[in-house]
Coordinates of C-alpha atoms in Angstrom, one line a residue:
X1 CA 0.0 0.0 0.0
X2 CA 1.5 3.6 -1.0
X3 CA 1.5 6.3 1.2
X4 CA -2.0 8.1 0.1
X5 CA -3.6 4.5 0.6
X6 CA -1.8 4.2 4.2
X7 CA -3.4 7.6 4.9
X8 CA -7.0 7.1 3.7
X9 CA -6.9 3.8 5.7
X10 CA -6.0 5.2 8.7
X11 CA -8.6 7.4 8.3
X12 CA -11.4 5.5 7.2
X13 CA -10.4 3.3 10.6
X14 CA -10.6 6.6 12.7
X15 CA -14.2 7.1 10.9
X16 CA -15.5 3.8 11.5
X17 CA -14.6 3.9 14.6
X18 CA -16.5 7.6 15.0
X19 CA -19.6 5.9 13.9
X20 CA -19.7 3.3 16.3
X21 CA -19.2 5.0 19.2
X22 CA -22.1 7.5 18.3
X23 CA -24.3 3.8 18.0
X24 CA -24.2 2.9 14.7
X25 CA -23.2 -0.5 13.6
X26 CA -20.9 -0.8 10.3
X27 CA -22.1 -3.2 7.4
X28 CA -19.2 -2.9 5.2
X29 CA -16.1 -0.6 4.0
X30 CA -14.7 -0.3 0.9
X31 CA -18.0 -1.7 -0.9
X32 CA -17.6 -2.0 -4.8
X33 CA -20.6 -1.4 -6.7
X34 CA -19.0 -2.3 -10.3
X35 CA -17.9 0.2 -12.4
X36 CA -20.0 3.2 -10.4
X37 CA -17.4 2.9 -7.3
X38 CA -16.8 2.5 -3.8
X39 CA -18.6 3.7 -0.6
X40 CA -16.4 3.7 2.1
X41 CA -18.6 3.3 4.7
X42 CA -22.1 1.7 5.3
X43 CA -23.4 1.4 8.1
X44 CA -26.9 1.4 10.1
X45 CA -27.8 4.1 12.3
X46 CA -31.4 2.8 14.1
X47 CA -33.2 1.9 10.8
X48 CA -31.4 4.1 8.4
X49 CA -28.8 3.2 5.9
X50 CA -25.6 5.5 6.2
X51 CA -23.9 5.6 3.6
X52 CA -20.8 7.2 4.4
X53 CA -17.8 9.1 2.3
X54 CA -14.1 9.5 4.3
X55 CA -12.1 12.0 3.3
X56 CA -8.8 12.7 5.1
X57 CA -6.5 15.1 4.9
X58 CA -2.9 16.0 6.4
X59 CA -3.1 19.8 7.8
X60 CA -2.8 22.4 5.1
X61 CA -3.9 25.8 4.4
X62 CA -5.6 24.8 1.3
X63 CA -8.7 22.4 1.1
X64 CA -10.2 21.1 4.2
X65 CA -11.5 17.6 4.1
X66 CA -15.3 18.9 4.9
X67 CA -15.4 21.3 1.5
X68 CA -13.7 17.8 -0.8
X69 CA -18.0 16.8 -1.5
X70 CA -18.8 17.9 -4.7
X71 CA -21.6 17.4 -6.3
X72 CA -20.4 15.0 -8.7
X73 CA -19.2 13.1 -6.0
X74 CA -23.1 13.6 -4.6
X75 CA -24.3 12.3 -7.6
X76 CA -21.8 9.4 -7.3
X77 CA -22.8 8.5 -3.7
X78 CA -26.6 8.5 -4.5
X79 CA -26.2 5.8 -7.2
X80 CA -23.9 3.6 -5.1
X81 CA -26.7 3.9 -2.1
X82 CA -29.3 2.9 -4.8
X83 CA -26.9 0.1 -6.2
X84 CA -26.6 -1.1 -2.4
X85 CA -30.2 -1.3 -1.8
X86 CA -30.5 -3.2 -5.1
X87 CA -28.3 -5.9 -3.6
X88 CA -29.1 -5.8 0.0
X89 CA -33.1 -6.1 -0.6
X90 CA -34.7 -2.6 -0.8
X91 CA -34.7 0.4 1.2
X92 CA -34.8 -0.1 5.4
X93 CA -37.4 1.8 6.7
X94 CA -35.6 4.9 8.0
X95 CA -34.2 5.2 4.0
X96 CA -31.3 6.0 3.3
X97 CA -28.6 8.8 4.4
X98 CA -25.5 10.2 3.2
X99 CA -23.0 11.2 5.6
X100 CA -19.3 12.6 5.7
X101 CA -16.6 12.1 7.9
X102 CA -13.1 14.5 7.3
X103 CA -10.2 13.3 9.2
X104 CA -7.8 15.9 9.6
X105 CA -4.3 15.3 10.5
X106 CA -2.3 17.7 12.1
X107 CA 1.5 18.0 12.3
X108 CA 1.5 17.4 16.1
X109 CA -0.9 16.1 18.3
X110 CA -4.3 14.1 17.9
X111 CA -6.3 13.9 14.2
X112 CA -9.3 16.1 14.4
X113 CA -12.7 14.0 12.8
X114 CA -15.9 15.6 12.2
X115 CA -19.2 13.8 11.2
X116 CA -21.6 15.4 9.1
X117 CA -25.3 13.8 8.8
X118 CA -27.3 14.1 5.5
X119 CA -24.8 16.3 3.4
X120 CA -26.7 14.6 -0.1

């Protein structure tokens, strides 16, 4: 694994485990739907679906990891939560969410992570 893999790992890790403290369970990471992509995350939160995109980022004065959703990226996420439902059964009845989760890693001390609910 290269260094930008080691990174997004380590904070996909730090995300998942973000999401289970706050009570959800996780379902599956790095979930391949094809040629449309990967979610990083899904995982249930009561009866909702979280899908969940984990971006992470080493401190810089440039792009924090919060602004990285665009909306082609959105758009991407929406058709890998309908792909999941296709192959999981249907739609839970909470529906389904998208969520993000920026990791960001300072120079010195602890990574900051910050959880935002229904960003899609």
């Amino acid at each position: 694994m290269n260094a930008t893999g080691a990174l997004g790992r380590y904070g996909e890790d730090l995300a998942a485990r973000l999401l289970a403290e706050a009570g959800m369970t996780v379902l599956a990471r790095n979930w391949r739907c094809g040629r449309a992509g990967e979610i990083d995350i899904v995982a249930r939160d009561g009866d909702t679906v979280v899908v969940c995109e984990v971006k992470t980022r080493r401190a810089s004065p440039f792009q924090h990891p919060m602004a990285a959703l665009t909306p082609a990226k959105a758009e991407r996420l929406r058709r890998l939560a309908e792909c999941w439902l296709e192959r999981t059964g249907g739609p839970p009845p909470g529906g389904v969410r998208i969520d993000l989760v920026g990791v960001m890693l300072p120079r010195r001390g602890a990574p900051t992570v910050e959880h935002a609910r229904g960003v899609a």
